[in-house]
Amino acid sequence: MTPTNEKPLELKFDPRTIEHLGIKMYSQIPYALAELVSNAYDANATRVEIELNDAGNDKQIIISDNGDGMTYDEVRDNFLVIGRRRRDEDKKRENAKKRKITGRKGLGKLALFGIGKNIEIVTKTTKEKIETSLTLNWDSILNESSGIYTPPSNKRVNNSNQCGTKITLSQLSRVTDFDEFSTAASLSKLFNCFGKDFLVSVSRNGGKKVELSRDLIYTNLNEEFSWDVKKLSEKVESDYRYKNELKGKILSTIKPIRQDLRGITLYVNGRLANIPCFFGYKEAGHAFSYVTGWIEADFLDEFEKDLISTDRQSLSWDMEEAEQLQKHLQKMITQIVKDWSIGRKNAKENKVSEKVGINITEWIDKVPDKIRTRLSSVIMKISDKPEIDNEEFSAVIKDVHELLPPYTYFHYRELHNDVKSSAENSYKKRDYYKAFSESIKKYLNAVKDKAEIISDDDNHILNTAFGIDSTKILKATAKYSPKPTGKFRQKTLDNIEAAQRDLSVGILTGARNVLAHEEETSLRDEGLFTEKDCLDMLCLLSHLFKRLDESEKR
């Protein structure tokens, strides 16, 4: 009952307005409870406990906080005034704990009617030993045609030193049982102010309390890359006035994340201001499936215009101040997508390199110029596709590596083993002159050893070893003797014998001797002895080695 000589508690309203702002504005439990958590935060609370009771037939939700509480007069003059803007009366807009006040429109109390028809409030301050209680009933409010509702209320003595507010919601519209974990996780997404000086928990039927925290949202994500919002904001080219005041963290995951976690959440003074999104950025391909995080933009609450929608789902992006922020955020998203694409590609290539033992970067650098650009493009297109996992990518890289090995032309020439072993190290260093000269030395020594010639005159060695008359030591066509069928003419075999001598002397005179008498830089710069010339000479040496291997002494 209303105390004697006390002005009664009254809720003044337009029934159509309260219906629109109550039931129609909030229908999900986390969003309605968020209004009470916000009120507790503004009231200097350090602890808020939410109890979900569904053990009996009548479900209840009880929200208790240890905040400042309210006196009877404060309930009457402040709490029951719909649309009261506290910030109009408190220009400083800070509470005793130096928290910025999050409430704006004075409509949060109506959110509770979106989930339950009966609201019981018990509140007490440390200013006095009086506890105030009242009950708001939805049906009774709507049946009050005068637009003034007098809720049942009471004042009683409470000598404890404790303060705070306890609100009990009953006659709930919810039919299914509660889930304390999903409720806690959903509520955690709506705030960014949890810490040791503001703890909020959710429990069910007296069970274990689930503490609200950012970890409930992001802990189980397999993080791959991350961005510090402040550093990222300062990095992008933008003349946005408040770019240095943005804070937060953005991260990407190894595998696609749940749909409800995709996007970047915007918070203002610790409270949700815009649900996860990419701020109108449209061209990100698969990146959006992997990116999440939060941005703190407290300065948005300092504008004269109210940029945050009543249900706190979105900023009013059509307003000039919000539009300027959006353009800056889009530039940040552009940089994130760019970093993500490069990082993802490099990470995939590194994992594949470890798996198949191929350093992709070094491999690409060691293929011919004509192949390098196209090979790099093919690998990039494959690695950029998130739907191609590491196993598939590894298989592709392994196959392509076999088709286009490092030093592709060198391997494709199918050089004689002795030529390859002599030339390979110098060739890989792009010292083509030495690659050839080492190989021809190998050939000359092999001829001397097989023919058992002791001489330092290379021309003498070759002319003595090969030829068509009987004085020559080695018969290069020993493997191809004329057969009874007359398959080979003797003239053919004689030509091969002469060619072994002439080609051996020719490559010595036309290549080795030229290199011995000219500066290598001049030969290279003038194009007289290029990589292709080197490979051609090595191929000829491979042919001569083959004939030497097949030869026999006469």
Coordinates of C-alpha atoms in Angstrom, one line a residue:
M1 CA 0.0 0.0 0.0
T2 CA 1.0 3.6 -0.6
P3 CA 2.4 5.2 2.6
T4 CA 0.2 7.9 4.2
N5 CA 0.9 11.5 3.2
E6 CA 3.1 10.2 0.4
K7 CA 2.6 11.0 -3.2
P8 CA 1.6 7.7 -4.8
L9 CA 3.7 5.9 -7.4
E10 CA 2.3 6.4 -10.8
L11 CA 3.2 5.2 -14.3
K12 CA 1.9 7.7 -16.9
F13 CA 1.7 6.5 -20.4
D14 CA -0.1 6.3 -23.7
P15 CA -1.3 2.6 -24.0
R16 CA -0.5 2.4 -27.7
T17 CA 3.0 3.7 -27.1
I18 CA 3.8 1.4 -24.2
E19 CA 2.6 -1.6 -26.2
H20 CA 4.8 -0.7 -29.1
L21 CA 7.9 -0.1 -26.9
G22 CA 7.3 -3.0 -24.6
I23 CA 6.2 -6.3 -26.2
K24 CA 6.9 -5.4 -29.8
M25 CA 10.4 -4.0 -29.2
Y26 CA 11.9 -6.9 -27.3
S27 CA 10.9 -10.6 -27.6
Q28 CA 14.1 -12.4 -27.0
I29 CA 15.2 -12.9 -23.4
P30 CA 18.9 -11.8 -23.8
Y31 CA 17.9 -8.4 -25.3
A32 CA 15.4 -7.8 -22.5
L33 CA 17.7 -8.8 -19.7
A34 CA 20.4 -6.6 -21.3
E35 CA 18.4 -3.6 -20.2
L36 CA 18.6 -4.6 -16.6
V37 CA 22.3 -5.4 -16.8
S38 CA 22.8 -2.0 -18.3
N39 CA 20.8 -0.4 -15.5
A40 CA 22.9 -2.2 -12.9
Y41 CA 26.1 -1.0 -14.6
D42 CA 24.9 2.5 -14.6
A43 CA 24.0 2.1 -10.9
N44 CA 27.6 1.3 -9.9
A45 CA 26.9 -2.4 -9.4
T46 CA 29.9 -4.8 -9.3
R47 CA 27.8 -7.9 -9.4
V48 CA 24.6 -8.9 -11.2
E49 CA 23.1 -12.4 -10.8
I50 CA 20.5 -13.8 -13.2
E51 CA 18.6 -16.8 -12.0
L52 CA 16.5 -18.8 -14.5
N53 CA 13.9 -20.9 -12.7
D54 CA 11.9 -23.5 -14.7
A55 CA 11.7 -26.4 -12.1
G56 CA 8.0 -25.7 -11.4
N57 CA 5.0 -24.9 -13.4
D58 CA 5.5 -21.2 -13.2
K59 CA 8.8 -20.1 -14.8
Q60 CA 10.6 -17.1 -13.3
I61 CA 13.6 -15.0 -14.0
I62 CA 15.2 -13.2 -11.1
I63 CA 17.8 -10.4 -11.6
S64 CA 19.7 -9.1 -8.5
D65 CA 22.4 -6.5 -8.4
N66 CA 24.4 -4.8 -5.7
G67 CA 24.1 -1.3 -7.3
D68 CA 23.0 1.9 -5.7
G69 CA 19.4 1.0 -5.6
M70 CA 16.5 3.5 -5.5
T71 CA 14.6 5.4 -2.8
Y72 CA 10.9 5.6 -3.0
D73 CA 11.1 9.1 -4.5
E74 CA 13.6 8.0 -7.1
V75 CA 11.3 5.2 -8.1
R76 CA 8.4 7.6 -8.5
D77 CA 10.3 10.5 -10.1
N78 CA 12.8 8.7 -12.2
F79 CA 12.2 5.0 -12.7
L80 CA 8.5 5.2 -13.5
V81 CA 8.9 8.1 -16.0
I82 CA 8.8 6.7 -19.4
G83 CA 11.3 8.3 -21.8
R84 CA 13.2 10.1 -19.1
R85 CA 16.6 11.0 -20.4
R86 CA 19.1 10.8 -17.6
R87 CA 21.8 12.4 -19.6
D88 CA 19.7 15.5 -20.0
E89 CA 19.9 16.0 -16.2
D90 CA 23.4 14.6 -15.7
K91 CA 25.7 16.5 -18.1
K92 CA 28.7 14.8 -16.7
R93 CA 27.2 11.4 -17.6
E94 CA 29.5 9.5 -15.3
N95 CA 28.6 7.5 -12.2
A96 CA 30.6 7.1 -9.0
K97 CA 32.8 4.5 -10.6
K98 CA 33.7 6.8 -13.5
R99 CA 31.6 4.6 -15.9
K100 CA 30.0 6.4 -18.8
I101 CA 26.2 6.1 -18.4
T102 CA 24.9 3.7 -21.1
G103 CA 21.2 4.4 -20.8
R104 CA 19.8 6.9 -23.3
K105 CA 16.1 6.9 -23.9
G106 CA 14.5 5.8 -20.6
L107 CA 12.7 2.9 -22.3
G108 CA 14.6 -0.1 -21.1
K109 CA 12.2 -0.9 -18.3
L110 CA 9.5 -1.6 -20.9
A111 CA 11.7 -4.3 -22.5
L112 CA 10.8 -6.7 -19.7
F113 CA 7.2 -6.8 -20.8
G114 CA 8.4 -8.5 -24.0
I115 CA 9.2 -11.7 -22.1
G116 CA 6.8 -11.5 -19.1
K117 CA 3.6 -9.9 -18.0
N118 CA 4.4 -9.4 -14.3
I119 CA 7.4 -7.5 -12.9
E120 CA 8.1 -7.3 -9.1
I121 CA 10.8 -4.8 -8.0
V122 CA 12.4 -4.6 -4.6
T123 CA 15.1 -1.9 -4.2
K124 CA 17.0 -0.2 -1.4
T125 CA 19.8 2.4 -1.1
T126 CA 22.4 3.0 1.6
K127 CA 20.9 6.5 2.0
E128 CA 18.1 5.2 4.2
K129 CA 16.9 2.1 6.0
I130 CA 13.7 1.9 3.9
E131 CA 13.1 -0.8 1.2
T132 CA 10.7 0.0 -1.6
S133 CA 8.8 -2.7 -3.5
L134 CA 6.3 -2.5 -6.3
T135 CA 4.6 -4.6 -9.0
L136 CA 4.0 -3.8 -12.6
N137 CA 1.4 -6.0 -14.4
W138 CA 1.0 -5.8 -18.1
D139 CA -2.7 -6.6 -18.3
S140 CA -3.5 -4.1 -15.6
I141 CA -1.5 -1.4 -17.4
L142 CA -3.4 -2.0 -20.7
N143 CA -6.7 -2.0 -18.9
E144 CA -6.0 1.4 -17.4
S145 CA -7.9 3.7 -19.8
S146 CA -6.9 6.9 -18.0
G147 CA -3.2 6.6 -19.0
I148 CA -2.1 6.6 -15.4
Y149 CA -1.3 3.3 -13.7
T150 CA -0.8 3.1 -9.9
P151 CA 1.1 -0.1 -9.2
P152 CA 0.8 -1.9 -5.9
S153 CA 3.7 -0.7 -3.8
N154 CA 5.0 -0.9 -0.3
K155 CA 7.7 0.7 1.9
R156 CA 9.2 -1.2 4.9
V157 CA 12.1 -0.9 7.2
N158 CA 15.3 -2.7 6.3
N159 CA 18.2 -2.2 8.6
S160 CA 20.8 -4.0 6.6
N161 CA 23.7 -2.1 5.1
Q162 CA 23.2 -3.8 1.8
C163 CA 21.8 -2.0 -1.3
G164 CA 20.7 -2.9 -4.8
T165 CA 17.7 -3.9 -6.8
K166 CA 16.0 -7.3 -7.2
I167 CA 13.6 -7.8 -10.1
T168 CA 11.4 -10.9 -10.5
L169 CA 9.8 -11.6 -13.9
S170 CA 6.8 -14.0 -13.9
Q171 CA 3.9 -14.9 -16.2
L172 CA 6.5 -15.5 -18.9
S173 CA 5.6 -16.1 -22.5
R174 CA 8.4 -18.7 -22.8
V175 CA 7.2 -22.3 -23.1
T176 CA 10.5 -24.3 -23.4
D177 CA 13.0 -24.8 -20.7
F178 CA 15.9 -22.4 -20.1
D179 CA 19.4 -22.9 -21.3
E180 CA 21.8 -21.0 -19.0
F181 CA 24.8 -21.5 -21.3
S182 CA 23.2 -20.1 -24.4
T183 CA 21.6 -17.3 -22.4
A184 CA 25.0 -16.4 -21.0
A185 CA 26.7 -16.5 -24.4
S186 CA 24.0 -14.4 -26.0
L187 CA 24.2 -11.8 -23.2
S188 CA 28.0 -11.8 -23.5
K189 CA 27.7 -10.6 -27.1
L190 CA 25.7 -7.6 -26.0
F191 CA 28.3 -6.1 -23.7
N192 CA 32.0 -5.3 -23.7
C193 CA 32.4 -4.2 -20.1
F194 CA 32.8 -7.4 -18.1
G195 CA 35.7 -7.6 -15.7
K196 CA 36.6 -8.0 -12.1
D197 CA 34.8 -4.7 -11.2
F198 CA 31.6 -5.8 -13.1
L199 CA 30.7 -9.5 -12.9
V200 CA 27.5 -10.9 -14.3
S201 CA 26.4 -14.5 -14.0
V202 CA 23.6 -16.7 -15.1
S203 CA 22.4 -19.8 -13.3
R204 CA 19.5 -22.2 -13.7
N205 CA 17.4 -23.7 -10.8
G206 CA 20.1 -22.9 -8.3
G207 CA 22.8 -24.6 -10.3
K208 CA 26.4 -23.6 -11.1
K209 CA 26.8 -20.0 -12.2
V210 CA 28.0 -19.2 -15.7
E211 CA 30.1 -16.0 -15.7
L212 CA 29.5 -13.7 -18.7
S213 CA 32.7 -12.9 -20.5
R214 CA 34.2 -12.3 -24.0
D215 CA 35.7 -15.8 -23.7
L216 CA 32.2 -17.3 -24.0
I217 CA 32.1 -15.9 -27.5
Y218 CA 35.6 -16.3 -28.8
T219 CA 37.3 -19.0 -26.6
N220 CA 36.6 -22.0 -28.8
L221 CA 37.6 -20.3 -32.0
N222 CA 40.7 -21.6 -33.7
E223 CA 42.4 -18.2 -34.3
E224 CA 44.7 -17.9 -37.3
F225 CA 45.4 -14.1 -37.7
S226 CA 44.5 -11.1 -35.6
W227 CA 44.5 -7.3 -35.9
D228 CA 44.7 -4.7 -33.2
V229 CA 42.0 -2.2 -34.1
K230 CA 43.8 0.9 -32.9
K231 CA 46.9 0.0 -35.0
L232 CA 44.9 -1.0 -38.0
S233 CA 42.8 2.2 -37.8
E234 CA 45.9 4.3 -37.7
K235 CA 47.5 2.4 -40.5
V236 CA 44.9 2.9 -43.2
E237 CA 44.9 6.0 -45.3
S238 CA 42.0 8.1 -44.0
D239 CA 41.3 11.6 -42.7
Y240 CA 38.6 10.4 -40.4
R241 CA 38.7 12.6 -37.3
Y242 CA 38.2 9.9 -34.7
K243 CA 40.4 7.2 -36.3
N244 CA 42.8 7.2 -33.3
E245 CA 40.0 6.6 -30.8
L246 CA 38.9 3.2 -32.2
K247 CA 40.0 0.2 -30.1
G248 CA 39.3 -3.5 -30.1
K249 CA 40.4 -6.7 -31.8
I250 CA 39.5 -8.4 -35.1
L251 CA 40.5 -12.0 -35.7
S252 CA 40.2 -14.7 -38.4
T253 CA 39.9 -18.4 -37.9
I254 CA 41.4 -21.4 -39.7
K255 CA 38.0 -22.8 -40.6
P256 CA 34.7 -21.0 -41.3
I257 CA 33.0 -19.9 -38.2
R258 CA 29.3 -20.1 -37.2
Q259 CA 27.0 -17.7 -39.1
D260 CA 26.1 -15.8 -35.9
L261 CA 29.7 -15.0 -35.1
R262 CA 30.7 -13.7 -38.5
G263 CA 31.2 -10.0 -38.7
I264 CA 32.6 -7.3 -36.4
T265 CA 30.5 -6.0 -33.5
L266 CA 30.5 -2.4 -32.6
Y267 CA 30.3 -1.3 -28.9
V268 CA 29.8 2.1 -27.4
N269 CA 30.8 2.6 -23.7
G270 CA 30.8 -1.2 -23.2
R271 CA 27.4 -1.9 -24.7
L272 CA 26.3 -3.2 -28.1
A273 CA 25.6 -0.5 -30.7
N274 CA 25.7 -2.5 -33.9
I275 CA 25.3 -6.2 -34.4
P276 CA 28.1 -8.1 -36.2
C277 CA 28.5 -7.0 -39.8
F278 CA 31.1 -5.7 -42.3
F279 CA 29.7 -2.1 -42.4
G280 CA 28.5 -2.3 -46.0
Y281 CA 31.7 -3.8 -47.4
K282 CA 30.6 -6.2 -50.1
E283 CA 33.7 -7.5 -52.0
A284 CA 35.4 -9.9 -49.6
G285 CA 34.8 -13.3 -51.2
H286 CA 35.4 -16.1 -48.7
A287 CA 37.0 -13.8 -46.1
F288 CA 33.7 -13.0 -44.4
S289 CA 33.3 -16.6 -43.4
Y290 CA 36.4 -16.5 -41.3
V291 CA 36.4 -13.0 -39.7
T292 CA 35.0 -11.9 -36.4
G293 CA 35.8 -9.5 -33.6
W294 CA 34.8 -6.2 -31.9
I295 CA 35.4 -2.5 -32.2
E296 CA 35.0 0.0 -29.3
A297 CA 33.8 3.5 -30.5
D298 CA 32.9 5.2 -27.2
F299 CA 33.1 8.7 -28.9
L300 CA 29.8 7.9 -30.7
D301 CA 28.0 8.6 -27.5
E302 CA 29.3 12.1 -27.3
F303 CA 27.4 13.4 -30.4
E304 CA 24.3 15.6 -29.9
K305 CA 22.5 13.4 -32.3
D306 CA 21.5 9.9 -31.1
L307 CA 23.2 7.6 -33.6
I308 CA 22.2 4.3 -31.9
S309 CA 18.8 2.7 -32.6
T310 CA 16.5 2.0 -29.7
D311 CA 16.9 -1.8 -30.0
R312 CA 20.7 -1.4 -30.3
Q313 CA 20.9 -3.5 -33.4
S314 CA 22.4 -0.9 -35.6
L315 CA 23.7 2.6 -35.9
S316 CA 21.7 5.1 -37.9
W317 CA 24.1 4.8 -40.9
D318 CA 22.3 7.5 -42.9
M319 CA 23.4 10.2 -40.5
E320 CA 26.4 12.1 -41.5
E321 CA 28.5 11.2 -38.4
A322 CA 27.8 7.5 -38.8
E323 CA 28.4 7.7 -42.6
Q324 CA 31.9 9.1 -42.0
L325 CA 32.6 6.3 -39.6
Q326 CA 31.3 3.7 -42.1
K327 CA 33.7 4.9 -44.8
H328 CA 36.6 4.6 -42.5
L329 CA 35.6 1.2 -41.3
Q330 CA 35.3 0.0 -44.9
K331 CA 38.9 1.0 -45.5
M332 CA 39.8 -1.0 -42.5
I333 CA 37.9 -4.0 -43.8
T334 CA 39.7 -3.6 -47.1
Q335 CA 43.0 -3.9 -45.4
I336 CA 41.9 -6.9 -43.4
V337 CA 40.8 -8.7 -46.5
K338 CA 44.1 -8.0 -48.2
D339 CA 46.1 -9.1 -45.1
W340 CA 43.9 -12.2 -44.7
S341 CA 44.3 -13.2 -48.4
I342 CA 48.1 -12.9 -48.3
G343 CA 48.4 -14.4 -44.8
R344 CA 46.1 -17.3 -45.7
K345 CA 48.1 -18.0 -48.9
N346 CA 51.4 -17.9 -47.1
A347 CA 50.1 -20.1 -44.2
K348 CA 48.8 -22.7 -46.6
E349 CA 52.0 -22.7 -48.6
N350 CA 54.1 -23.0 -45.5
K351 CA 52.0 -26.0 -44.3
V352 CA 52.2 -27.6 -47.6
S353 CA 56.0 -27.0 -47.8
E354 CA 56.4 -28.8 -44.5
K355 CA 54.2 -31.7 -45.6
V356 CA 55.7 -32.4 -49.0
G357 CA 59.2 -30.9 -48.4
I358 CA 58.9 -28.3 -51.2
N359 CA 59.7 -24.6 -50.5
I360 CA 57.2 -23.1 -52.8
T361 CA 58.8 -19.6 -52.9
E362 CA 62.2 -21.0 -53.7
W363 CA 60.8 -23.4 -56.2
I364 CA 59.0 -20.6 -58.1
D365 CA 62.2 -18.5 -58.0
K366 CA 64.1 -21.4 -59.6
V367 CA 62.0 -22.0 -62.7
P368 CA 62.7 -20.2 -66.0
D369 CA 61.5 -16.6 -66.4
K370 CA 59.0 -17.7 -69.1
I371 CA 57.4 -20.1 -66.7
R372 CA 57.6 -18.3 -63.4
T373 CA 54.8 -15.8 -63.8
R374 CA 52.3 -18.4 -65.0
L375 CA 53.3 -20.9 -62.4
S376 CA 53.0 -18.3 -59.6
S377 CA 49.6 -17.3 -60.9
V378 CA 48.4 -20.9 -60.9
I379 CA 49.6 -21.6 -57.4
M380 CA 48.1 -18.4 -56.1
K381 CA 44.7 -19.2 -57.6
I382 CA 44.7 -22.6 -56.0
S383 CA 46.0 -21.4 -52.6
D384 CA 43.4 -18.5 -52.6
K385 CA 40.5 -21.0 -52.6
P386 CA 39.6 -21.8 -49.0
E387 CA 37.5 -24.7 -50.2
I388 CA 40.7 -26.5 -51.3
D389 CA 42.2 -27.9 -48.1
N390 CA 45.8 -28.6 -47.3
E391 CA 45.6 -32.2 -48.4
E392 CA 44.3 -31.4 -51.9
F393 CA 46.7 -28.4 -52.2
S394 CA 49.7 -30.7 -51.2
A395 CA 48.7 -33.2 -53.9
V396 CA 48.5 -30.5 -56.6
I397 CA 51.8 -28.9 -55.6
K398 CA 53.6 -32.3 -55.6
D399 CA 52.3 -33.1 -59.1
V400 CA 53.1 -29.7 -60.6
H401 CA 56.5 -29.8 -59.0
E402 CA 57.2 -33.0 -60.8
L403 CA 56.1 -31.5 -64.1
L404 CA 58.0 -28.2 -63.6
P405 CA 60.9 -28.9 -61.3
P406 CA 63.3 -26.2 -60.2
Y407 CA 65.8 -25.4 -63.0
T408 CA 63.2 -26.8 -65.3
Y409 CA 65.2 -26.6 -68.6
F410 CA 68.2 -28.2 -66.9
H411 CA 66.2 -31.2 -65.9
Y412 CA 64.2 -31.4 -69.1
R413 CA 67.4 -31.8 -71.2
E414 CA 67.9 -35.3 -69.7
L415 CA 71.6 -34.8 -69.5
H416 CA 74.1 -37.6 -69.0
N417 CA 74.7 -38.3 -65.3
D418 CA 78.4 -37.2 -65.5
V419 CA 77.5 -34.0 -67.3
K420 CA 74.7 -33.3 -64.8
S421 CA 76.8 -33.9 -61.7
S422 CA 79.6 -31.7 -63.1
A423 CA 77.4 -28.8 -64.2
E424 CA 74.5 -28.7 -61.7
N425 CA 76.0 -26.6 -58.9
S426 CA 77.4 -23.9 -61.2
Y427 CA 74.2 -23.9 -63.3
K428 CA 72.1 -23.3 -60.2
K429 CA 74.3 -20.3 -59.4
R430 CA 73.7 -19.1 -62.9
D431 CA 77.5 -19.5 -63.6
Y432 CA 76.8 -21.0 -67.0
Y433 CA 80.4 -20.7 -68.2
K434 CA 81.8 -22.7 -65.3
A435 CA 78.9 -25.3 -65.7
F436 CA 80.0 -26.0 -69.2
S437 CA 83.8 -25.9 -68.6
E438 CA 83.5 -28.3 -65.6
S439 CA 81.6 -30.7 -67.8
I440 CA 84.0 -30.7 -70.7
K441 CA 86.9 -31.2 -68.3
K442 CA 85.0 -34.3 -67.0
Y443 CA 84.6 -35.5 -70.6
L444 CA 88.3 -35.0 -71.5
N445 CA 89.4 -36.9 -68.3
A446 CA 87.0 -39.7 -69.1
V447 CA 88.4 -40.0 -72.6
K448 CA 92.0 -40.1 -71.3
D449 CA 91.1 -42.7 -68.7
K450 CA 89.3 -45.0 -71.1
A451 CA 91.9 -44.6 -73.9
E452 CA 94.8 -44.7 -71.4
I453 CA 96.4 -41.7 -73.0
I454 CA 99.0 -39.7 -71.1
S455 CA 99.0 -36.2 -72.5
D456 CA 98.1 -32.6 -71.5
D457 CA 97.2 -31.6 -75.1
D458 CA 93.4 -31.8 -75.3
N459 CA 93.3 -31.8 -79.1
H460 CA 95.9 -34.6 -79.3
I461 CA 93.9 -36.6 -76.8
L462 CA 90.7 -36.4 -78.9
N463 CA 92.3 -36.9 -82.2
T464 CA 94.2 -39.9 -80.9
A465 CA 91.2 -41.5 -79.3
F466 CA 88.6 -41.2 -82.1
G467 CA 88.6 -41.6 -85.8
I468 CA 88.0 -44.1 -88.6
D469 CA 91.5 -45.6 -89.2
S470 CA 93.1 -48.4 -87.3
T471 CA 95.5 -46.1 -85.4
K472 CA 92.7 -44.7 -83.3
I473 CA 92.3 -46.2 -79.9
L474 CA 88.6 -46.2 -79.3
K475 CA 85.9 -47.5 -81.5
A476 CA 82.8 -45.4 -80.9
T477 CA 80.5 -47.7 -82.8
A478 CA 81.5 -50.9 -81.1
K479 CA 77.9 -51.4 -80.0
Y480 CA 76.6 -51.0 -83.6
S481 CA 78.7 -53.5 -85.7
P482 CA 77.4 -54.4 -89.1
K483 CA 75.0 -57.4 -89.0
P484 CA 74.5 -60.1 -91.5
T485 CA 71.3 -58.5 -92.6
G486 CA 73.3 -55.5 -93.7
K487 CA 71.2 -53.2 -91.5
F488 CA 74.0 -50.6 -91.2
R489 CA 76.3 -49.7 -94.0
Q490 CA 79.9 -49.4 -93.0
K491 CA 79.9 -45.8 -94.3
T492 CA 77.3 -45.0 -91.7
L493 CA 79.4 -46.4 -88.9
D494 CA 82.5 -44.6 -90.2
N495 CA 80.6 -41.3 -90.2
I496 CA 79.6 -41.8 -86.5
E497 CA 83.3 -42.5 -85.7
A498 CA 84.4 -39.3 -87.5
A499 CA 81.6 -37.3 -85.9
Q500 CA 82.7 -38.4 -82.4
R501 CA 86.2 -37.0 -83.1
D502 CA 85.0 -33.8 -85.0
L503 CA 82.3 -32.9 -82.5
S504 CA 84.6 -33.5 -79.6
V505 CA 87.2 -31.2 -81.1
G506 CA 84.6 -28.8 -82.3
I507 CA 83.0 -28.2 -78.9
L508 CA 86.5 -27.8 -77.4
T509 CA 87.5 -25.2 -80.0
G510 CA 84.2 -23.4 -80.4
A511 CA 83.2 -23.2 -76.8
R512 CA 85.9 -24.1 -74.2
N513 CA 88.7 -22.3 -76.0
V514 CA 86.5 -19.2 -76.6
L515 CA 85.7 -19.1 -72.9
A516 CA 89.3 -19.4 -72.0
H517 CA 90.3 -16.3 -73.9
E518 CA 87.4 -13.9 -73.3
E519 CA 86.0 -12.2 -70.3
E520 CA 82.9 -13.9 -69.1
T521 CA 81.0 -10.7 -68.6
S522 CA 81.6 -9.6 -72.2
L523 CA 80.3 -13.0 -73.5
R524 CA 77.3 -12.7 -71.3
D525 CA 76.4 -9.1 -72.0
E526 CA 76.8 -9.6 -75.7
G527 CA 74.7 -12.8 -75.7
L528 CA 77.5 -14.9 -77.1
F529 CA 77.2 -17.5 -74.4
T530 CA 73.8 -17.6 -72.7
E531 CA 71.9 -20.1 -70.5
K532 CA 70.5 -21.7 -73.6
D533 CA 74.0 -21.9 -75.2
C534 CA 75.2 -23.6 -72.0
L535 CA 72.3 -26.1 -72.1
D536 CA 72.9 -26.8 -75.8
M537 CA 76.6 -27.5 -75.2
L538 CA 75.7 -29.7 -72.2
C539 CA 73.3 -31.7 -74.4
L540 CA 76.1 -32.2 -77.0
L541 CA 78.5 -33.3 -74.3
S542 CA 75.8 -35.8 -73.1
H543 CA 75.6 -37.2 -76.6
L544 CA 79.4 -37.5 -76.7
F545 CA 79.5 -39.2 -73.3
K546 CA 76.9 -41.7 -74.5
R547 CA 79.1 -42.6 -77.4
L548 CA 82.1 -42.8 -75.1
D549 CA 80.2 -45.1 -72.7
E550 CA 79.4 -47.4 -75.7
S551 CA 82.9 -47.4 -77.1
E552 CA 85.5 -50.1 -76.9
K553 CA 89.2 -50.3 -77.5
R554 CA 90.2 -51.5 -80.9

